[in-house]
Amino acid sequence: MMMGIKKIYPYFLTFPCLFFLFSVIFFPLAFSFSSSFYNIFLIRRETFFIGFDNYIQLFRDPYFLYSLWVTAYFVAVTVSIEVSLGLGIALLLNEKFKGRSIVRGLILVPWALPSVVNGVMWKWIYHAQYGAFNHLLFQLGFISKYIDWLGDPFTALNMLVLADIWKETAFPAILTLAGLQAIPYGLYECAMIDGANAWQRFRYITLPLLKQILAVVIIFKTIWSFETFDLVYLVTRGGPSAGTRTLVYYNYLITFRQSLFGLGSAFSWIIAIMILFFAVPYIRRFMLR
Amino acid sequence: MKPKISRRTALSAVAKVAIGAGVAVAAAGGVAAYFATRPPQVIEKVVTSVVERPVEKTVVTTVAGVPTTVLTTVKETETVVLSPTEERKKGITVILPKHEMDIIGWWETKTAEFEEKTGIPVTLVRMPWEYVADKVLAAMSAGSSEYDVIELDNAWVAKFAEAGWASPLEDYPGAKDMMEGHLPGLIQKFSYKGHLAGITWNNDSRYFMYNKAMLEAAGIKAPPKSWDEFVDYCKALKGVSWVDSTGQKRILEYPVVAAWQESQIGLNEYAFFTYTFGGEFFDENMKCVINRGGAVEALEFMVDLINKGYVAPGYATNDYEMQLSAFLAGDAAFMYQAWGGVYGYSLDPRLSKIVNQVEFAPLVPYKPGAAPWSLTLPEAMAIPKFSKNKEYAWEYIKFMASKEVNKEMCLKIGALPIWKDLYEDPDVLKKYPYFKLITEQNKYLRGHPDLVWYDEWATKLASEFSAAITQKKSPKEALDTVYSWVKENHPDFA
């Protein structure tokens, strides 16, 4: 009798957690996967099994392919610049100088800014007639007339990249700084005694010891950049000419605006697979060597 | 000692993060899809609940077969079962966008007055239109009974009616009076296949406004009557020297500030130009004709305005807020589709540099042979079929859309009336004499096409419209793409 209770007891204790996980993760996951094979007509409350048609339809949709390109560009540029810049800032903040603590605090300000405030702020900063960006560049003599920064699809995309870099660079900087502080100073002293110059110390001590943390930063940043929605929604609404329509924003339009839930589910799965696809090379590059 | 993380641990952590993110994205889609496809959980029977409340004596009687609890004087606490009627008294939830002219919280005040008068508690959810749209569409898709009164946008009528999401309102007590007394265009806009799906709360009709001081400075005496005249005036106005209401001498760089954003806003503007060029998106048989006639001419005209330098930069991403700011700052001569509140803002020196310089044109410019259509984008209150408190929801609608309350709304915040009579009401005309000017335009008001798949259509058209505006495609090419998409995806409409 006691043995029986002992056997059941662990299951009894873990049941609430398992139930929760099943309800909010596994069931929706399975349902979303199955929905992605159906054409769901909300109005008529009908569903039709269509196999892989939703997936095929997406890859035949020129706007989907364009969104893919927009997202790839956005992710590649923001992640590479934010991580490099973050590393540079971290190296700087790791040095001793007057007011270092204040600067370390200030670096977090853009990151701490609510996304909505950030989006609205950049919308006005880039405004063609009243924007601070035009005014600043004009006053400094870099431009001879005001430019419509959001008027051209590719320029608008780069402006979003810039806004994202401004807000998000703090994250890699702070994480990398934490990594730098964990490196014993003695290693640098030994290297200096051996005649290593600054570049060699960075190349052979700092970088290898930061590998793990950089891998985590890059993976997080890649995933977050992939998921960028608020900036697009608030500044450009994916325009002009779909030039800033990221995959996640397009998925929102399809799923929630057009109420095409079957297609939206397929879209979600493609995004999920892509995120995994991007994670694997990073893992191999940084973890398996 | 260097803190060391084993390769296996790090790899495992990273893999978990990546898998977790993937799972989260897919799961979110799953939740949405589940709620969207689940059969609607319509609860016809009102659920009773057990509550504790103070009573001295409880008399249980039967009214129309329903056990009803009647309370007398209060002395002690007793557990009672709420009757269906009392259950409803727990309140209603209303979700509506904030009226752009309601900067004094008038709607909230009036809702409180409704609560006081009727004893029906109201939870009022007010937020920008886009957020309301997301919440309402998701709630309806999921068959949620969360809301009792919902926003019904003019573009959703067919979709909501076909899906059965909006309860027919014509048989509720007092509905007939409203159907006779409200502006016919508004009733028509929210009717679908003989049923009334919503009662207007925001008469968002658009009118042509212009800056008289600028036009006079350019030697122009009256607003343009045709699009040719409009172009001539733009030419005359570009670079004109004029004086704003603060006494400052100014040079007008661009006569037009456009909001041609890749969204519903851009489509509103394009629909206006199309209609005034005699174009249509769909003909009388609901066949798509967007790639011919006035619809193409209108888009070519818009691109031409850009190329001639009459439209201020920023047109491809401007929204209404930006357009309004520019007009009030004196950076544009025309606001060709201004909503009623713009006039009120222009009179406020804290917001405007064009105080007493704005005039209404009796009619919008149009191409000879076409009609001077202006856009009407009204918003209505509807009762979702999933609501458990329909009677109380109707009480709320009836109160907020009554003639008295509507008159007060007009007088307090300057909103356009929804009742016909109010356009001749002495109090209203005393405060807003320009209402006389818009009587003629009120005969030519149109909305967007009634399509069950409007949101799909709008997303597609917005993209192609934006491609034409940014000159990535020619207008004809962009509209041909839209037509091809309709032909492929909705062949019955091609």
PDB file of C-alpha atoms in Angstrom, chain B residues 40 59 81 99-100 114 117 139 154 195 202 231 262 305 318 323 348 365 423 486:
ATOM      1  CA  PRO B  40     -18.561  29.170 -31.159  1.00  0.00           C
ATOM      2  CA  VAL B  59     -39.056  35.989  -0.665  1.00  0.00           C
ATOM      3  CA  VAL B  81     -28.817  32.568  -5.884  1.00  0.00           C
ATOM      4  CA  HIS B  99     -12.846  59.723 -30.402  1.00  0.00           C
ATOM      5  CA  GLU B 100     -10.086  61.954 -31.742  1.00  0.00           C
ATOM      6  CA  PHE B 114     -25.537  56.020 -17.726  1.00  0.00           C
ATOM      7  CA  LYS B 117     -29.250  56.402 -14.213  1.00  0.00           C
ATOM      8  CA  ALA B 139     -12.381  38.120 -29.413  1.00  0.00           C
ATOM      9  CA  ASN B 154     -17.543  50.632 -41.457  1.00  0.00           C
ATOM     10  CA  HIS B 195     -30.428  43.655 -40.897  1.00  0.00           C
ATOM     11  CA  ASN B 202     -18.908  58.435 -34.546  1.00  0.00           C
ATOM     12  CA  VAL B 231      -3.554  71.586 -59.785  1.00  0.00           C
ATOM     13  CA  GLU B 262       0.861  51.795 -46.430  1.00  0.00           C
ATOM     14  CA  LEU B 305       1.120  65.654 -57.684  1.00  0.00           C
ATOM     15  CA  ASN B 318       2.595  60.098 -42.825  1.00  0.00           C
ATOM     16  CA  GLN B 323      -1.019  65.472 -41.679  1.00  0.00           C
ATOM     17  CA  ASP B 348      -7.374  76.831 -30.767  1.00  0.00           C
ATOM     18  CA  PRO B 365     -13.061  68.862 -56.211  1.00  0.00           C
ATOM     19  CA  TYR B 423     -28.192  69.801 -38.521  1.00  0.00           C
ATOM     20  CA  VAL B 486      -8.440  39.085 -56.880  1.00  0.00           C
TER      21      VAL B 486
END
